[in-house]
mmCIF file of C-alpha atoms in Angstrom:
data_model
loop_
_atom_site.group_PDB
_atom_site.id
_atom_site.type_symbol
_atom_site.label_atom_id
_atom_site.label_comp_id
_atom_site.label_asym_id
_atom_site.label_seq_id
_atom_site.Cartn_x
_atom_site.Cartn_y
_atom_site.Cartn_z
ATOM 1 C CA MET F 1 32.200 7.874 26.004
ATOM 2 C CA SER F 2 34.632 5.456 24.384
ATOM 3 C CA PHE F 3 37.597 6.734 22.425
ATOM 4 C CA LYS F 4 36.100 5.397 19.202
ATOM 5 C CA ALA F 5 32.831 7.224 19.743
ATOM 6 C CA LYS F 6 34.709 10.400 20.632
ATOM 7 C CA PHE F 7 36.828 10.149 17.517
ATOM 8 C CA LYS F 8 33.747 9.517 15.397
ATOM 9 C CA ARG F 9 32.073 12.584 16.825
ATOM 10 C CA TRP F 10 35.191 14.703 16.255
ATOM 11 C CA PHE F 11 35.464 13.354 12.717
ATOM 12 C CA HIS F 12 31.852 14.177 11.960
ATOM 13 C CA SER F 13 32.177 17.703 13.356
ATOM 14 C CA TRP F 14 34.357 18.536 10.353
ATOM 15 C CA ALA F 15 31.131 18.647 8.335
ATOM 16 C CA SER F 16 29.988 21.690 10.297
ATOM 17 C CA PRO F 17 31.279 25.130 9.259
ATOM 18 C CA LYS F 18 30.083 26.454 12.619
ATOM 19 C CA TRP F 19 32.215 23.949 14.551
ATOM 20 C CA PHE F 20 35.205 24.722 12.333
ATOM 21 C CA PHE F 21 34.811 28.477 12.687
ATOM 22 C CA GLU F 22 34.630 28.303 16.474
ATOM 23 C CA LYS F 23 37.471 25.813 16.929
ATOM 24 C CA SER F 24 39.866 27.181 14.327
ATOM 25 C CA GLU F 25 39.993 30.517 16.119
ATOM 26 C CA ARG F 26 41.882 28.754 18.893
ATOM 27 C CA TRP F 27 44.038 26.702 16.500
ATOM 28 C CA LEU F 28 45.363 29.665 14.515
ATOM 29 C CA PRO F 29 48.061 30.828 16.970
ATOM 30 C CA TRP F 30 49.216 27.213 17.392
ATOM 31 C CA LEU F 31 49.889 27.094 13.665
ATOM 32 C CA GLY F 32 51.039 30.647 12.970
ATOM 33 C CA VAL F 33 53.550 31.087 15.788
ATOM 34 C CA PRO F 34 55.489 27.823 15.248
ATOM 35 C CA ALA F 35 55.265 28.312 11.465
ATOM 36 C CA LEU F 36 56.885 31.735 11.533
ATOM 37 C CA SER F 37 59.460 30.700 14.171
ATOM 38 C CA LEU F 38 60.499 27.587 12.242
ATOM 39 C CA LEU F 39 60.732 29.563 8.999
ATOM 40 C CA ALA F 40 62.896 32.190 10.701
ATOM 41 C CA ILE F 41 65.161 29.578 12.329
ATOM 42 C CA GLY F 42 65.412 27.494 9.160
ATOM 43 C CA LEU F 43 66.182 30.473 6.944
ATOM 44 C CA VAL F 44 68.917 31.887 9.185
ATOM 45 C CA TRP F 45 70.414 28.430 9.751
ATOM 46 C CA GLY F 46 70.234 27.419 6.109
ATOM 47 C CA LEU F 47 71.270 30.693 4.526
ATOM 48 C CA ILE F 48 74.010 31.687 6.984
ATOM 49 C CA PHE F 49 75.212 28.836 9.210
ATOM 50 C CA ALA F 50 74.933 25.715 7.065
ATOM 51 C CA PRO F 51 78.208 24.843 5.306
ATOM 52 C CA GLU F 52 78.536 25.601 1.610
ATOM 53 C CA ASP F 53 78.508 22.814 -0.945
ATOM 54 C CA TYR F 54 81.818 21.463 -2.269
ATOM 55 C CA GLN F 55 80.795 21.978 -5.904
ATOM 56 C CA GLN F 56 78.118 24.634 -5.979
ATOM 57 C CA GLY F 57 79.393 26.877 -3.215
ATOM 58 C CA ASN F 58 76.745 29.180 -1.813
ATOM 59 C CA SER F 59 74.257 28.843 -4.666
ATOM 60 C CA PHE F 60 73.098 25.499 -3.253
ATOM 61 C CA ARG F 61 71.422 27.444 -0.414
ATOM 62 C CA ILE F 62 68.426 28.084 -2.639
ATOM 63 C CA ILE F 63 67.515 24.468 -1.805
ATOM 64 C CA TYR F 64 66.093 25.793 1.477
ATOM 65 C CA LEU F 65 63.300 27.483 -0.471
ATOM 66 C CA HIS F 66 63.156 25.333 -3.589
ATOM 67 C CA VAL F 67 62.661 21.898 -2.036
ATOM 68 C CA PRO F 68 60.022 22.855 0.586
ATOM 69 C CA ALA F 69 58.071 24.830 -2.031
ATOM 70 C CA ALA F 70 58.182 21.895 -4.458
ATOM 71 C CA ILE F 71 57.100 19.385 -1.782
ATOM 72 C CA LEU F 72 54.266 21.634 -0.625
ATOM 73 C CA SER F 73 52.972 22.332 -4.130
ATOM 74 C CA GLN F 74 52.523 18.584 -4.653
ATOM 75 C CA SER F 75 51.110 17.839 -1.182
ATOM 76 C CA ILE F 76 48.600 20.667 -1.559
ATOM 77 C CA PHE F 77 47.478 19.344 -4.928
ATOM 78 C CA MET F 78 46.834 15.925 -3.382
ATOM 79 C CA MET F 79 44.932 17.518 -0.517
ATOM 80 C CA MET F 80 42.898 19.594 -2.980
ATOM 81 C CA ALA F 81 41.944 16.452 -4.927
ATOM 82 C CA VAL F 82 41.030 14.528 -1.768
ATOM 83 C CA ALA F 83 38.951 17.450 -0.458
ATOM 84 C CA GLY F 84 37.302 17.658 -3.886
ATOM 85 C CA ALA F 85 36.478 13.947 -3.777
ATOM 86 C CA ILE F 86 34.969 14.316 -0.288
ATOM 87 C CA ASN F 87 32.850 17.153 -1.614
ATOM 88 C CA LEU F 88 31.783 15.099 -4.637
ATOM 89 C CA ILE F 89 30.826 12.037 -2.602
ATOM 90 C CA TRP F 90 29.541 13.386 0.714
ATOM 91 C CA ARG F 91 28.678 16.964 -0.346
ATOM 92 C CA ILE F 92 30.525 18.483 2.597
ATOM 93 C CA LYS F 93 30.740 22.268 2.313
ATOM 94 C CA LEU F 94 33.905 22.595 4.363
ATOM 95 C CA ALA F 95 35.701 20.209 1.990
ATOM 96 C CA ASP F 96 34.721 22.434 -0.924
ATOM 97 C CA MET F 97 36.035 25.499 0.903
ATOM 98 C CA ALA F 98 39.331 23.708 1.645
ATOM 99 C CA ALA F 99 39.714 22.614 -1.987
ATOM 100 C CA LYS F 100 38.931 26.093 -3.277
ATOM 101 C CA HIS F 101 41.576 27.722 -1.075
ATOM 102 C CA CYS F 102 44.206 25.055 -1.660
ATOM 103 C CA ALA F 103 44.463 26.173 -5.288
ATOM 104 C CA PRO F 104 45.914 29.704 -4.947
ATOM 105 C CA ILE F 105 48.278 28.654 -2.135
ATOM 106 C CA GLY F 106 49.487 25.612 -4.079
ATOM 107 C CA ALA F 107 49.909 27.684 -7.227
ATOM 108 C CA SER F 108 52.117 30.145 -5.311
ATOM 109 C CA PHE F 109 54.325 27.322 -4.040
ATOM 110 C CA ALA F 110 54.567 25.789 -7.516
ATOM 111 C CA PHE F 111 55.603 29.189 -8.863
ATOM 112 C CA ILE F 112 58.229 29.617 -6.117
ATOM 113 C CA ALA F 113 59.620 26.142 -6.873
ATOM 114 C CA LEU F 114 59.868 26.899 -10.612
ATOM 115 C CA ALA F 115 61.361 30.377 -10.102
ATOM 116 C CA THR F 116 63.970 29.319 -7.531
ATOM 117 C CA GLY F 117 64.810 26.297 -9.703
ATOM 118 C CA ALA F 118 65.442 28.547 -12.696
ATOM 119 C CA ILE F 119 67.625 30.896 -10.628
ATOM 120 C CA TRP F 120 69.622 27.897 -9.392
ATOM 121 C CA GLY F 121 69.770 26.297 -12.835
ATOM 122 C CA LYS F 122 71.490 29.242 -14.492
ATOM 123 C CA PRO F 123 74.775 29.056 -12.524
ATOM 124 C CA THR F 124 74.685 25.284 -11.927
ATOM 125 C CA TRP F 125 73.489 23.799 -15.200
ATOM 126 C CA GLY F 126 74.193 26.775 -17.427
ATOM 127 C CA THR F 127 70.550 27.385 -18.372
ATOM 128 C CA TRP F 128 67.416 28.872 -16.818
ATOM 129 C CA TRP F 129 65.129 26.310 -18.349
ATOM 130 C CA VAL F 130 65.226 23.025 -20.190
ATOM 131 C CA TRP F 131 62.251 20.981 -21.369
ATOM 132 C CA ASP F 132 63.078 17.848 -19.425
ATOM 133 C CA ALA F 133 60.423 15.631 -17.846
ATOM 134 C CA ARG F 134 60.763 16.999 -14.295
ATOM 135 C CA LEU F 135 60.632 20.673 -15.230
ATOM 136 C CA THR F 136 57.840 20.193 -17.737
ATOM 137 C CA SER F 137 55.643 18.131 -15.385
ATOM 138 C CA MET F 138 56.170 20.764 -12.693
ATOM 139 C CA LEU F 139 55.092 23.493 -15.142
ATOM 140 C CA ILE F 140 51.995 21.408 -15.931
ATOM 141 C CA LEU F 141 51.261 21.332 -12.181
ATOM 142 C CA LEU F 142 51.279 25.139 -12.124
ATOM 143 C CA PHE F 143 48.965 25.218 -15.153
ATOM 144 C CA LEU F 144 46.622 22.708 -13.490
ATOM 145 C CA TYR F 145 46.410 24.981 -10.462
ATOM 146 C CA LEU F 146 45.700 27.980 -12.690
ATOM 147 C CA GLY F 147 43.073 25.892 -14.522
ATOM 148 C CA VAL F 148 41.378 25.004 -11.229
ATOM 149 C CA ILE F 149 41.334 28.668 -10.159
ATOM 150 C CA ALA F 150 40.004 29.799 -13.548
ATOM 151 C CA LEU F 151 37.326 27.083 -13.690
ATOM 152 C CA TYR F 152 36.143 27.846 -10.175
ATOM 153 C CA SER F 153 35.733 31.531 -10.922
ATOM 154 C CA ALA F 154 34.177 30.932 -14.360
ATOM 155 C CA ILE F 155 31.147 29.081 -12.929
ATOM 156 C CA ASP F 156 28.639 31.198 -11.045
ATOM 157 C CA ASN F 157 26.837 28.385 -9.265
ATOM 158 C CA ARG F 158 28.971 27.516 -6.242
ATOM 159 C CA GLU F 159 28.021 23.822 -6.134
ATOM 160 C CA THR F 160 28.653 23.269 -9.840
ATOM 161 C CA ALA F 161 31.954 25.152 -9.561
ATOM 162 C CA GLY F 162 33.051 22.999 -6.630
ATOM 163 C CA ARG F 163 32.165 19.732 -8.362
ATOM 164 C CA SER F 164 33.723 20.682 -11.696
ATOM 165 C CA THR F 165 37.007 21.744 -10.138
ATOM 166 C CA ALA F 166 36.975 18.590 -8.003
ATOM 167 C CA ILE F 167 36.850 16.500 -11.179
ATOM 168 C CA LEU F 168 39.625 18.571 -12.754
ATOM 169 C CA SER F 169 41.851 18.132 -9.707
ATOM 170 C CA LEU F 170 41.136 14.378 -9.601
ATOM 171 C CA VAL F 171 42.227 14.098 -13.235
ATOM 172 C CA GLY F 172 45.244 16.316 -12.512
ATOM 173 C CA LEU F 173 46.241 13.982 -9.680
ATOM 174 C CA VAL F 174 47.817 11.740 -12.337
ATOM 175 C CA ASN F 175 50.555 14.356 -12.695
ATOM 176 C CA ILE F 176 51.821 13.912 -9.122
ATOM 177 C CA PRO F 177 53.469 10.478 -9.551
ATOM 178 C CA ILE F 178 54.755 11.667 -12.931
ATOM 179 C CA ILE F 179 56.567 14.571 -11.238
ATOM 180 C CA LYS F 180 57.908 12.278 -8.535
ATOM 181 C CA TYR F 181 59.200 9.518 -10.806
ATOM 182 C CA SER F 182 60.112 11.668 -13.841
ATOM 183 C CA VAL F 183 63.767 11.739 -12.804
ATOM 184 C CA GLU F 184 63.872 7.948 -12.615
ATOM 185 C CA LEU F 185 61.708 6.970 -15.601
ATOM 186 C CA TRP F 186 63.391 9.204 -18.154
ATOM 187 C CA ASN F 187 66.786 10.787 -18.446
ATOM 188 C CA THR F 188 66.503 14.391 -17.352
ATOM 189 C CA LEU F 189 68.799 17.287 -16.543
ATOM 190 C CA HIS F 190 67.258 17.496 -13.079
ATOM 191 C CA GLN F 191 69.010 15.282 -10.556
ATOM 192 C CA PRO F 192 67.226 12.468 -8.664
ATOM 193 C CA ALA F 193 65.857 13.134 -5.181
ATOM 194 C CA THR F 194 68.387 13.758 -2.406
ATOM 195 C CA PHE F 195 65.884 12.514 0.163
ATOM 196 C CA LYS F 196 64.320 9.093 -0.020
ATOM 197 C CA LEU F 197 62.171 7.526 2.656
ATOM 198 C CA THR F 198 64.107 4.268 2.584
ATOM 199 C CA GLU F 199 67.678 5.544 2.390
ATOM 200 C CA LYS F 200 70.003 7.877 4.196
ATOM 201 C CA PRO F 201 69.946 11.363 2.642
ATOM 202 C CA SER F 202 72.834 12.119 0.282
ATOM 203 C CA MET F 203 73.612 15.141 2.414
ATOM 204 C CA PRO F 204 75.148 15.587 5.878
ATOM 205 C CA ALA F 205 72.965 16.466 8.878
ATOM 206 C CA GLU F 206 74.278 20.037 9.160
ATOM 207 C CA MET F 207 72.733 20.607 5.729
ATOM 208 C CA TRP F 208 69.498 18.628 5.965
ATOM 209 C CA VAL F 209 68.398 19.569 9.502
ATOM 210 C CA PRO F 210 67.697 23.204 8.513
ATOM 211 C CA LEU F 211 65.998 21.882 5.375
ATOM 212 C CA LEU F 212 63.733 19.645 7.468
ATOM 213 C CA ILE F 213 62.922 22.648 9.693
ATOM 214 C CA MET F 214 61.980 24.627 6.588
ATOM 215 C CA VAL F 215 59.745 21.808 5.294
ATOM 216 C CA ILE F 216 57.880 21.546 8.621
ATOM 217 C CA GLY F 217 57.663 25.350 8.753
ATOM 218 C CA PHE F 218 56.201 25.435 5.238
ATOM 219 C CA TYR F 219 53.557 22.806 6.164
ATOM 220 C CA LEU F 220 52.510 24.720 9.283
ATOM 221 C CA PHE F 221 52.495 27.975 7.319
ATOM 222 C CA PHE F 222 50.239 26.363 4.729
ATOM 223 C CA GLY F 223 47.855 25.115 7.441
ATOM 224 C CA TRP F 224 47.771 28.559 8.996
ATOM 225 C CA ILE F 225 47.051 30.401 5.731
ATOM 226 C CA LEU F 226 44.520 27.757 4.635
ATOM 227 C CA PHE F 227 42.549 28.019 7.901
ATOM 228 C CA LYS F 228 42.616 31.826 7.728
ATOM 229 C CA ARG F 229 41.262 31.747 4.183
ATOM 230 C CA MET F 230 38.657 29.112 5.058
ATOM 231 C CA ARG F 231 37.443 31.229 7.973
ATOM 232 C CA ALA F 232 36.994 34.168 5.625
ATOM 233 C CA GLU F 233 35.088 31.852 3.278
ATOM 234 C CA VAL F 234 32.798 30.699 6.119
ATOM 235 C CA ILE F 235 31.997 34.349 6.886
ATOM 236 C CA GLU F 236 31.255 34.991 3.209
ATOM 237 C CA ARG F 237 29.016 31.953 2.793
ATOM 238 C CA GLU F 238 27.229 31.910 6.154
ATOM 239 C CA PHE F 239 26.871 35.643 6.749
ATOM 240 C CA LYS F 240 23.108 35.206 7.156
ATOM 241 C CA ALA F 241 23.472 32.612 9.918
ATOM 242 C CA LYS F 242 22.504 33.835 13.391
ATOM 243 C CA TRP F 243 25.390 32.082 15.177
ATOM 244 C CA LEU F 244 27.916 33.806 12.945
ATOM 245 C CA GLN F 245 26.421 37.270 13.367
ATOM 246 C CA LYS F 246 26.406 36.768 17.120
ATOM 247 C CA LYS F 247 30.017 35.602 17.020
ATOM 248 C CA LEU F 248 31.157 38.546 14.916
ATOM 249 C CA ILE F 249 29.423 41.080 17.153
ATOM 250 C CA GLU F 250 31.066 39.475 20.214
ATOM 251 C CA ASN F 251 34.527 40.085 18.792
ATOM 252 C CA MET S 1 28.939 0.628 8.376
ATOM 253 C CA ALA S 2 26.753 0.576 5.323
ATOM 254 C CA MET S 3 27.252 3.407 2.908
ATOM 255 C CA HIS S 4 24.374 5.366 1.481
ATOM 256 C CA PRO S 5 23.771 3.914 -2.024
ATOM 257 C CA LYS S 6 23.932 7.364 -3.641
ATOM 258 C CA ARG S 7 27.262 8.114 -2.012
ATOM 259 C CA LYS S 8 28.572 4.696 -2.909
ATOM 260 C CA LYS S 9 27.723 5.398 -6.546
ATOM 261 C CA ARG S 10 29.545 8.721 -6.385
ATOM 262 C CA LEU S 11 32.530 7.092 -4.711
ATOM 263 C CA ILE S 12 32.722 4.578 -7.565
ATOM 264 C CA ALA S 13 32.460 7.446 -10.078
ATOM 265 C CA VAL S 14 35.355 9.269 -8.388
ATOM 266 C CA CYS S 15 37.487 6.119 -8.458
ATOM 267 C CA LEU S 16 36.637 5.603 -12.125
ATOM 268 C CA ILE S 17 37.733 9.162 -12.971
ATOM 269 C CA VAL S 18 41.110 8.623 -11.326
ATOM 270 C CA VAL S 19 41.623 5.162 -12.850
ATOM 271 C CA THR S 20 40.651 6.084 -16.416
ATOM 272 C CA ALA S 21 42.645 9.325 -16.326
ATOM 273 C CA SER S 22 45.697 7.431 -15.058
ATOM 274 C CA ALA S 23 45.293 4.732 -17.697
ATOM 275 C CA ALA S 24 44.954 7.298 -20.497
ATOM 276 C CA ILE S 25 48.026 9.241 -19.372
ATOM 277 C CA ALA S 26 50.029 6.043 -18.829
ATOM 278 C CA LEU S 27 49.268 4.951 -22.412
ATOM 279 C CA ILE S 28 50.249 8.341 -23.837
ATOM 280 C CA LEU S 29 53.468 8.421 -21.830
ATOM 281 C CA SER S 30 54.494 4.910 -22.770
ATOM 282 C CA ALA S 31 53.841 5.729 -26.433
ATOM 283 C CA LEU S 32 55.920 8.901 -26.189
ATOM 284 C CA SER S 33 58.455 7.576 -23.743
ATOM 285 C CA SER S 34 61.485 7.775 -26.050
ATOM 286 C CA ASN S 35 60.601 11.372 -26.935
ATOM 287 C CA ILE S 36 60.361 12.379 -23.291
ATOM 288 C CA ASN S 37 64.002 11.494 -22.685
ATOM 289 C CA LEU S 38 65.962 14.706 -22.663
ATOM 290 C CA PHE S 39 69.046 13.257 -24.358
ATOM 291 C CA PHE S 40 70.539 10.311 -26.204
ATOM 292 C CA SER S 41 73.038 8.239 -24.267
ATOM 293 C CA THR S 42 76.422 7.551 -25.845
ATOM 294 C CA THR S 43 75.419 3.906 -26.254
ATOM 295 C CA GLN S 44 72.349 4.960 -28.246
ATOM 296 C CA ILE S 45 74.599 7.108 -30.450
ATOM 297 C CA ALA S 46 77.057 4.240 -30.896
ATOM 298 C CA GLN S 47 74.190 1.994 -31.969
ATOM 299 C CA ASN S 48 73.099 4.613 -34.535
ATOM 300 C CA GLU S 49 69.812 5.304 -32.787
ATOM 301 C CA ALA S 50 70.425 9.057 -32.857
ATOM 302 C CA PRO S 51 69.755 11.012 -36.089
ATOM 303 C CA VAL S 52 72.789 12.454 -37.896
ATOM 304 C CA GLU S 53 73.020 16.199 -38.754
ATOM 305 C CA LYS S 54 69.946 17.063 -36.755
ATOM 306 C CA ARG S 55 69.784 19.149 -33.593
ATOM 307 C CA ILE S 56 69.795 16.653 -30.722
ATOM 308 C CA ARG S 57 71.015 16.361 -27.155
ATOM 309 C CA ALA S 58 73.522 13.847 -25.848
ATOM 310 C CA GLY S 59 74.219 13.084 -22.223
ATOM 311 C CA GLY S 60 76.892 11.244 -20.279
ATOM 312 C CA MET S 61 80.015 11.717 -18.228
ATOM 313 C CA VAL S 62 83.096 13.665 -19.261
ATOM 314 C CA LEU S 63 85.787 10.981 -19.511
ATOM 315 C CA GLU S 64 88.740 11.532 -17.158
ATOM 316 C CA ASN S 65 91.860 12.960 -18.864
ATOM 317 C CA SER S 66 90.025 13.475 -22.144
ATOM 318 C CA VAL S 67 89.578 17.271 -22.062
ATOM 319 C CA LYS S 68 91.797 19.053 -24.624
ATOM 320 C CA ARG S 69 91.702 22.853 -24.676
ATOM 321 C CA ASP S 70 92.933 24.904 -27.615
ATOM 322 C CA PRO S 71 95.389 27.431 -26.087
ATOM 323 C CA ASN S 72 94.458 30.153 -28.622
ATOM 324 C CA SER S 73 90.661 30.019 -28.513
ATOM 325 C CA LEU S 74 87.689 28.833 -26.513
ATOM 326 C CA LYS S 75 87.645 25.604 -28.472
ATOM 327 C CA ILE S 76 87.531 22.471 -26.384
ATOM 328 C CA GLU S 77 87.370 18.797 -27.188
ATOM 329 C CA PHE S 78 86.471 15.969 -24.831
ATOM 330 C CA VAL S 79 85.085 12.456 -24.751
ATOM 331 C CA LEU S 80 81.555 11.813 -23.528
ATOM 332 C CA THR S 81 80.986 8.355 -22.115
ATOM 333 C CA ASP S 82 78.512 6.173 -20.244
ATOM 334 C CA TYR S 83 81.456 3.865 -19.462
ATOM 335 C CA ALA S 84 80.270 1.473 -22.205
ATOM 336 C CA ASN S 85 80.503 3.600 -25.361
ATOM 337 C CA GLU S 86 82.201 6.903 -26.142
ATOM 338 C CA VAL S 87 81.522 9.903 -28.358
ATOM 339 C CA THR S 88 83.942 12.752 -29.061
ATOM 340 C CA VAL S 89 82.465 16.206 -28.496
ATOM 341 C CA GLU S 90 83.732 19.523 -29.909
ATOM 342 C CA TYR S 91 82.584 22.787 -28.411
ATOM 343 C CA THR S 92 83.525 26.444 -28.670
ATOM 344 C CA GLY S 93 82.325 28.705 -25.904
ATOM 345 C CA ILE S 94 82.068 29.213 -22.184
ATOM 346 C CA LEU S 95 81.541 26.169 -20.004
ATOM 347 C CA PRO S 96 79.297 26.080 -16.905
ATOM 348 C CA ASP S 97 80.998 26.209 -13.494
ATOM 349 C CA LEU S 98 80.308 22.571 -12.755
ATOM 350 C CA PHE S 99 81.952 21.295 -15.945
ATOM 351 C CA ARG S 100 84.830 18.989 -15.047
ATOM 352 C CA GLU S 101 86.138 15.548 -15.790
ATOM 353 C CA GLY S 102 84.024 12.797 -14.289
ATOM 354 C CA GLN S 103 81.013 15.124 -14.204
ATOM 355 C CA GLY S 104 77.690 14.360 -15.877
ATOM 356 C CA ILE S 105 76.766 16.788 -18.650
ATOM 357 C CA VAL S 106 74.182 17.281 -21.393
ATOM 358 C CA VAL S 107 75.283 18.752 -24.736
ATOM 359 C CA THR S 108 73.086 20.175 -27.503
ATOM 360 C CA GLY S 109 74.325 20.064 -31.068
ATOM 361 C CA GLN S 110 74.669 17.925 -34.180
ATOM 362 C CA LEU S 111 76.209 14.580 -34.847
ATOM 363 C CA THR S 112 78.465 14.554 -37.920
ATOM 364 C CA PRO S 113 78.548 11.482 -40.203
ATOM 365 C CA GLU S 114 81.986 10.734 -38.671
ATOM 366 C CA ASN S 115 80.249 10.386 -35.282
ATOM 367 C CA VAL S 116 81.758 13.557 -33.813
ATOM 368 C CA PHE S 117 79.297 15.596 -31.790
ATOM 369 C CA VAL S 118 79.577 19.319 -32.545
ATOM 370 C CA ALA S 119 77.997 21.020 -29.552
ATOM 371 C CA SER S 120 76.459 24.472 -29.471
ATOM 372 C CA GLU S 121 75.531 24.302 -25.779
ATOM 373 C CA VAL S 122 76.981 22.447 -22.788
ATOM 374 C CA LEU S 123 74.902 22.000 -19.633
ATOM 375 C CA ALA S 124 76.274 20.523 -16.414
ATOM 376 C CA LYS S 125 74.167 17.869 -14.753
ATOM 377 C CA HIS S 126 74.218 18.015 -10.993
ATOM 378 C CA ASP S 127 73.892 14.843 -8.943
ATOM 379 C CA GLU S 128 71.853 14.398 -5.765
ATOM 380 C CA ASN S 129 74.896 14.510 -3.458
ATOM 381 C CA TYR S 130 75.627 17.554 -1.356
ATOM 382 C CA MET S 131 78.484 17.961 1.099
ATOM 383 C CA PRO S 132 80.720 20.600 2.644
ATOM 384 C CA PRO S 133 84.112 21.126 0.919
ATOM 385 C CA GLU S 134 86.034 19.646 3.878
ATOM 386 C CA VAL S 135 84.130 16.373 3.581
ATOM 387 C CA ALA S 136 84.795 16.245 -0.159
ATOM 388 C CA ASP S 137 88.515 16.836 0.490
ATOM 389 C CA ALA S 138 88.603 14.094 3.113
ATOM 390 C CA LEU S 139 86.919 11.647 0.727
ATOM 391 C CA GLU S 140 89.390 12.624 -1.980
ATOM 392 C CA LYS S 141 92.371 11.972 0.312
ATOM 393 C CA SER S 142 91.080 8.632 1.530
ATOM 394 C CA GLY S 143 90.572 7.497 -2.050
ATOM 395 C CA HIS S 144 86.793 7.392 -1.871
ATOM 396 C CA SER S 145 86.236 10.208 -4.332
ATOM 397 C CA ASP S 146 84.289 7.798 -6.566
ATOM 398 C CA LYS S 147 81.536 8.168 -3.975
ATOM 399 C CA ILE S 148 81.092 11.809 -4.854
ATOM 400 C CA GLU S 149 81.482 11.475 -8.564
ATOM 401 C CA GLN S 150 79.032 8.714 -9.271
ATOM 402 C CA GLN S 151 75.766 9.819 -10.815
#
């Protein structure tokens, strides 16, 4: 079988909850173990061994939670919208399950980003909160997540719930570039990004390497939690299926 | 690969949702854009774009060697600048840790008719640069401290 045909087959298997349930069992340790190790390494490195900042002293260390949480909350929203679109267009159940479980995880990360930002803002800026464009658009992101969760649980019919929340997350997608460019389009209290794809980071390696480890750790952690939640969802939705009952009895 | 006509229709609908939502938000934001700015720059104040005797915010850099502290109280006076136009700021109270000359700040308060900004709150703006203290000292000594102070 050619590589293209193999890839096509693999790609199409994502439509099958059965395939996902069987395969993901083997993937879980490959996500969970590196996720927890990277988070442990990154936290110890960032919170203890990284040098302190020349202006902020030790309070800058909150960056090791704040930045990964903020990045993840936006990535997850994009993934939720894309999964929602796949569900809308191709009616793939697994995409609906992914979108549904992106919402609570993304909302938690958005909350962590806002809370750590406020804790950092008090000593650095002199205030917990200010209604500038970056902070406000980030708060809107949290509200969009809460809206998606509320809408999903308000509609009894699973298909209608999935499609309605997909539309809400597609509309909410507009907020992502607003968050990203808010610090450049308007004058804000929040500083511009330290990391840009095209430039060298405005931070030495001994500070950004642990941050990069934390970001990768957060992504893997998200994948791990998402797959765990999706597996639980497969059990809930397909509990009548013979293959699943057989599988559950085996374990 | 030909797409199923039903799916193609739904794909177009999804694209339309994203495009119209973006267009609507872009229009709203461009209409509100001056209100979304957190503060007035000192140039805007110099050009009388900021309202007088109303609670507003002003932002800029604290001009070097402009900070005057009253020895008997918490009163402080300094010049806020964007290196084109300047505004004098008066403030009584405790300053944030990052307040220093050459640092970006945002002040909340009222502009008097004499163009003095009476602040009730001073917030320090942090820039995107992070470095260990030794590196900052080395830059200072080699005369490259402008690298760490630019916003």
